[in-house]
Each structure stands twice: as structure tokens, then as C-alpha cells.
Amino acid sequence: QVQLVESGGGLVQPGGSLRLSCAASGTIFSIDAMAWFRQAPGKQRELVAAINRGGSTNYADSVKGRCTISRDNAKNTVYLQMNSLKPEDTAVYYCNAALQIELLSPVYHDYWGQGTQVTVSS
């Protein structure tokens, strides 16, 4: 069974840092883009950062300069290092990845993790 499992969320004070991890497991032949999204209460889910297979990245304006997305292709894992956290960063953070799960099919399927809570508060 293919799944994405996030870890690293928690409670942190404003100005603090957290590192989120997301590992893809199961029968996976290839991973294309990987990304982090977040959803705050009463708001729509939004893209935080994304990284393609070659390592090119893009970020939401709200996190540029404070967050860094990276991936370890050997471990099928994507990371989000978040620094200088603000109360408005409080949300459930979701990992997303495009996975090739059938050897003879080049189609990539969209998978989501279960989410990890990040709370920034004093």
C-alpha cells in the first residue's frame, strides 16, 4: 500500500523553527514533484513550497526567505525547514507527491499525507 507519512509538527514559539519530513512508502517506481501544502481553520488549502525531480523549487510569497524545501530521492522523502515562524503559519501541513505506482504505466498519481499540525504560539 502506497502512503505518505508526515512527521515533525508541533508547538513552537514565534521566531522558532521546525523541520517537517514526509516519507513515501510502498511500491513506487518513480516520484515526480513533491510539495507541502497547508490549511488553516476556515481557510482553503494553499501551496507552501514545491520541488521537482531535478531539484527546482518554488515557494509561496508568504514563506519565501523563511522556508526551504528539499528532497532525498534515495529515501523517497521530502523535507520542509521552517524558520522565523509566525502565528499566521499555524495550520495543518500536508505532504503531496506525484507517484508512479505501476511499472508499465508512465502515469503519475497524486497522493496526500494525513497532515501534521503546526502551531505557532507563545
mmCIF file of C-alpha atoms in Angstrom:
data_model
loop_
_atom_site.group_PDB
_atom_site.id
_atom_site.type_symbol
_atom_site.label_atom_id
_atom_site.label_comp_id
_atom_site.label_asym_id
_atom_site.label_seq_id
_atom_site.Cartn_x
_atom_site.Cartn_y
_atom_site.Cartn_z
ATOM 1 C CA GLN A 1 0.000 0.000 0.000
ATOM 2 C CA VAL A 2 1.421 3.334 -1.050
ATOM 3 C CA GLN A 3 1.322 6.076 1.536
ATOM 4 C CA LEU A 4 2.902 9.355 2.557
ATOM 5 C CA VAL A 5 3.695 9.760 6.244
ATOM 6 C CA GLU A 6 4.499 13.177 7.697
ATOM 7 C CA SER A 7 6.309 13.945 10.925
ATOM 8 C CA GLY A 8 7.878 16.895 12.690
ATOM 9 C CA GLY A 9 4.917 19.097 13.520
ATOM 10 C CA GLY A 10 4.284 20.537 16.938
ATOM 11 C CA LEU A 11 4.008 23.649 19.079
ATOM 12 C CA VAL A 12 6.686 26.304 18.685
ATOM 13 C CA GLN A 13 7.074 29.880 19.852
ATOM 14 C CA PRO A 14 7.090 32.773 17.381
ATOM 15 C CA GLY A 15 10.536 33.078 15.841
ATOM 16 C CA GLY A 16 11.233 29.391 16.311
ATOM 17 C CA SER A 17 11.955 26.656 13.790
ATOM 18 C CA LEU A 18 10.539 23.302 12.792
ATOM 19 C CA ARG A 19 11.541 20.697 10.259
ATOM 20 C CA LEU A 20 8.814 18.629 8.659
ATOM 21 C CA SER A 21 9.512 15.318 6.976
ATOM 22 C CA CYS A 22 7.394 13.227 4.635
ATOM 23 C CA ALA A 23 8.363 9.740 3.562
ATOM 24 C CA ALA A 24 6.711 7.882 0.705
ATOM 25 C CA SER A 25 6.493 4.119 1.167
ATOM 26 C CA GLY A 26 5.125 1.133 -0.721
ATOM 27 C CA THR A 27 5.711 0.005 -4.286
ATOM 28 C CA ILE A 28 6.884 3.186 -6.002
ATOM 29 C CA PHE A 29 8.743 3.226 -9.302
ATOM 30 C CA SER A 30 9.285 6.937 -9.613
ATOM 31 C CA ILE A 31 8.415 10.210 -7.895
ATOM 32 C CA ASP A 32 7.899 13.410 -9.825
ATOM 33 C CA ALA A 33 7.056 16.630 -7.996
ATOM 34 C CA MET A 34 6.754 16.747 -4.211
ATOM 35 C CA ALA A 35 5.188 19.576 -2.276
ATOM 36 C CA TRP A 36 3.929 20.902 1.031
ATOM 37 C CA PHE A 37 0.508 22.472 1.412
ATOM 38 C CA ARG A 38 -1.167 23.896 4.492
ATOM 39 C CA GLN A 39 -4.673 24.571 5.641
ATOM 40 C CA ALA A 40 -5.584 26.905 8.473
ATOM 41 C CA PRO A 41 -9.002 26.783 10.163
ATOM 42 C CA GLY A 42 -11.631 28.367 7.961
ATOM 43 C CA LYS A 43 -9.247 28.796 5.034
ATOM 44 C CA GLN A 44 -8.575 26.965 1.812
ATOM 45 C CA ARG A 45 -5.618 24.652 1.428
ATOM 46 C CA GLU A 46 -2.686 26.541 -0.066
ATOM 47 C CA LEU A 47 0.658 25.631 -1.576
ATOM 48 C CA VAL A 48 3.624 26.357 0.679
ATOM 49 C CA ALA A 49 6.501 25.001 -1.398
ATOM 50 C CA ALA A 50 7.192 22.516 -4.176
ATOM 51 C CA ILE A 51 10.230 20.769 -5.596
ATOM 52 C CA ASN A 52 10.549 18.822 -8.834
ATOM 53 C CA ARG A 53 12.625 15.751 -9.522
ATOM 54 C CA GLY A 54 15.565 17.852 -10.644
ATOM 55 C CA GLY A 55 15.542 19.964 -7.504
ATOM 56 C CA SER A 56 13.942 23.149 -8.817
ATOM 57 C CA THR A 57 11.809 24.817 -6.178
ATOM 58 C CA ASN A 58 9.071 27.369 -5.809
ATOM 59 C CA TYR A 59 7.587 28.979 -2.722
ATOM 60 C CA ALA A 60 4.528 30.897 -1.639
ATOM 61 C CA ASP A 61 5.340 34.570 -1.197
ATOM 62 C CA SER A 62 4.359 34.330 2.460
ATOM 63 C CA VAL A 63 7.183 31.887 3.256
ATOM 64 C CA LYS A 64 9.951 32.999 0.889
ATOM 65 C CA GLY A 65 13.184 33.510 2.782
ATOM 66 C CA ARG A 66 11.890 31.614 5.808
ATOM 67 C CA CYS A 67 11.291 28.108 4.473
ATOM 68 C CA THR A 68 13.396 25.664 2.494
ATOM 69 C CA ILE A 69 12.069 22.584 0.744
ATOM 70 C CA SER A 70 14.429 19.739 -0.081
ATOM 71 C CA ARG A 71 14.226 16.078 -1.019
ATOM 72 C CA ASP A 72 16.237 12.906 -0.695
ATOM 73 C CA ASN A 73 15.395 10.810 -3.741
ATOM 74 C CA ALA A 74 17.172 7.757 -2.334
ATOM 75 C CA LYS A 75 14.853 7.842 0.687
ATOM 76 C CA ASN A 76 11.698 8.960 -1.152
ATOM 77 C CA THR A 77 11.494 11.772 1.387
ATOM 78 C CA VAL A 78 10.736 15.468 1.198
ATOM 79 C CA TYR A 79 11.547 17.984 3.921
ATOM 80 C CA LEU A 80 10.366 21.455 4.852
ATOM 81 C CA GLN A 81 12.644 23.518 7.058
ATOM 82 C CA MET A 82 10.683 26.402 8.530
ATOM 83 C CA ASN A 83 12.439 29.262 10.322
ATOM 84 C CA SER A 84 11.296 32.536 11.873
ATOM 85 C CA LEU A 85 7.852 31.053 12.345
ATOM 86 C CA LYS A 86 4.886 33.375 12.815
ATOM 87 C CA PRO A 87 1.465 32.795 14.376
ATOM 88 C CA GLU A 88 -0.030 33.010 10.886
ATOM 89 C CA ASP A 89 1.949 29.901 9.937
ATOM 90 C CA THR A 90 -0.324 27.899 12.243
ATOM 91 C CA ALA A 91 -2.056 25.240 10.143
ATOM 92 C CA VAL A 92 -2.219 21.573 9.307
ATOM 93 C CA TYR A 93 0.602 20.856 6.882
ATOM 94 C CA TYR A 94 0.082 18.240 4.186
ATOM 95 C CA CYS A 95 2.620 16.470 2.037
ATOM 96 C CA ASN A 96 1.781 15.856 -1.620
ATOM 97 C CA ALA A 97 3.601 13.781 -4.210
ATOM 98 C CA ALA A 98 3.120 12.561 -7.756
ATOM 99 C CA LEU A 99 3.944 8.848 -7.740
ATOM 100 C CA GLN A 100 4.375 6.264 -10.473
ATOM 101 C CA ILE A 101 2.965 3.105 -8.916
ATOM 102 C CA GLU A 102 2.717 0.834 -11.981
ATOM 103 C CA LEU A 103 5.879 -0.291 -13.740
ATOM 104 C CA LEU A 104 4.347 -0.448 -17.230
ATOM 105 C CA SER A 105 2.329 2.748 -16.913
ATOM 106 C CA PRO A 106 4.002 6.181 -17.074
ATOM 107 C CA VAL A 107 1.051 7.802 -15.334
ATOM 108 C CA TYR A 108 1.772 9.638 -12.082
ATOM 109 C CA HIS A 109 -0.884 9.525 -9.379
ATOM 110 C CA ASP A 110 -1.459 12.250 -6.817
ATOM 111 C CA TYR A 111 -1.037 11.193 -3.175
ATOM 112 C CA TRP A 112 -1.552 13.094 0.088
ATOM 113 C CA GLY A 113 -0.314 12.542 3.589
ATOM 114 C CA GLN A 114 -2.572 12.617 6.621
ATOM 115 C CA GLY A 115 -1.351 16.016 7.761
ATOM 116 C CA THR A 116 0.687 17.252 10.688
ATOM 117 C CA GLN A 117 -0.312 20.130 12.952
ATOM 118 C CA VAL A 118 1.980 23.126 13.290
ATOM 119 C CA THR A 119 1.042 25.638 15.967
ATOM 120 C CA VAL A 120 2.989 28.851 16.460
ATOM 121 C CA SER A 121 2.083 30.482 19.736
ATOM 122 C CA SER A 122 3.643 32.000 22.820
#
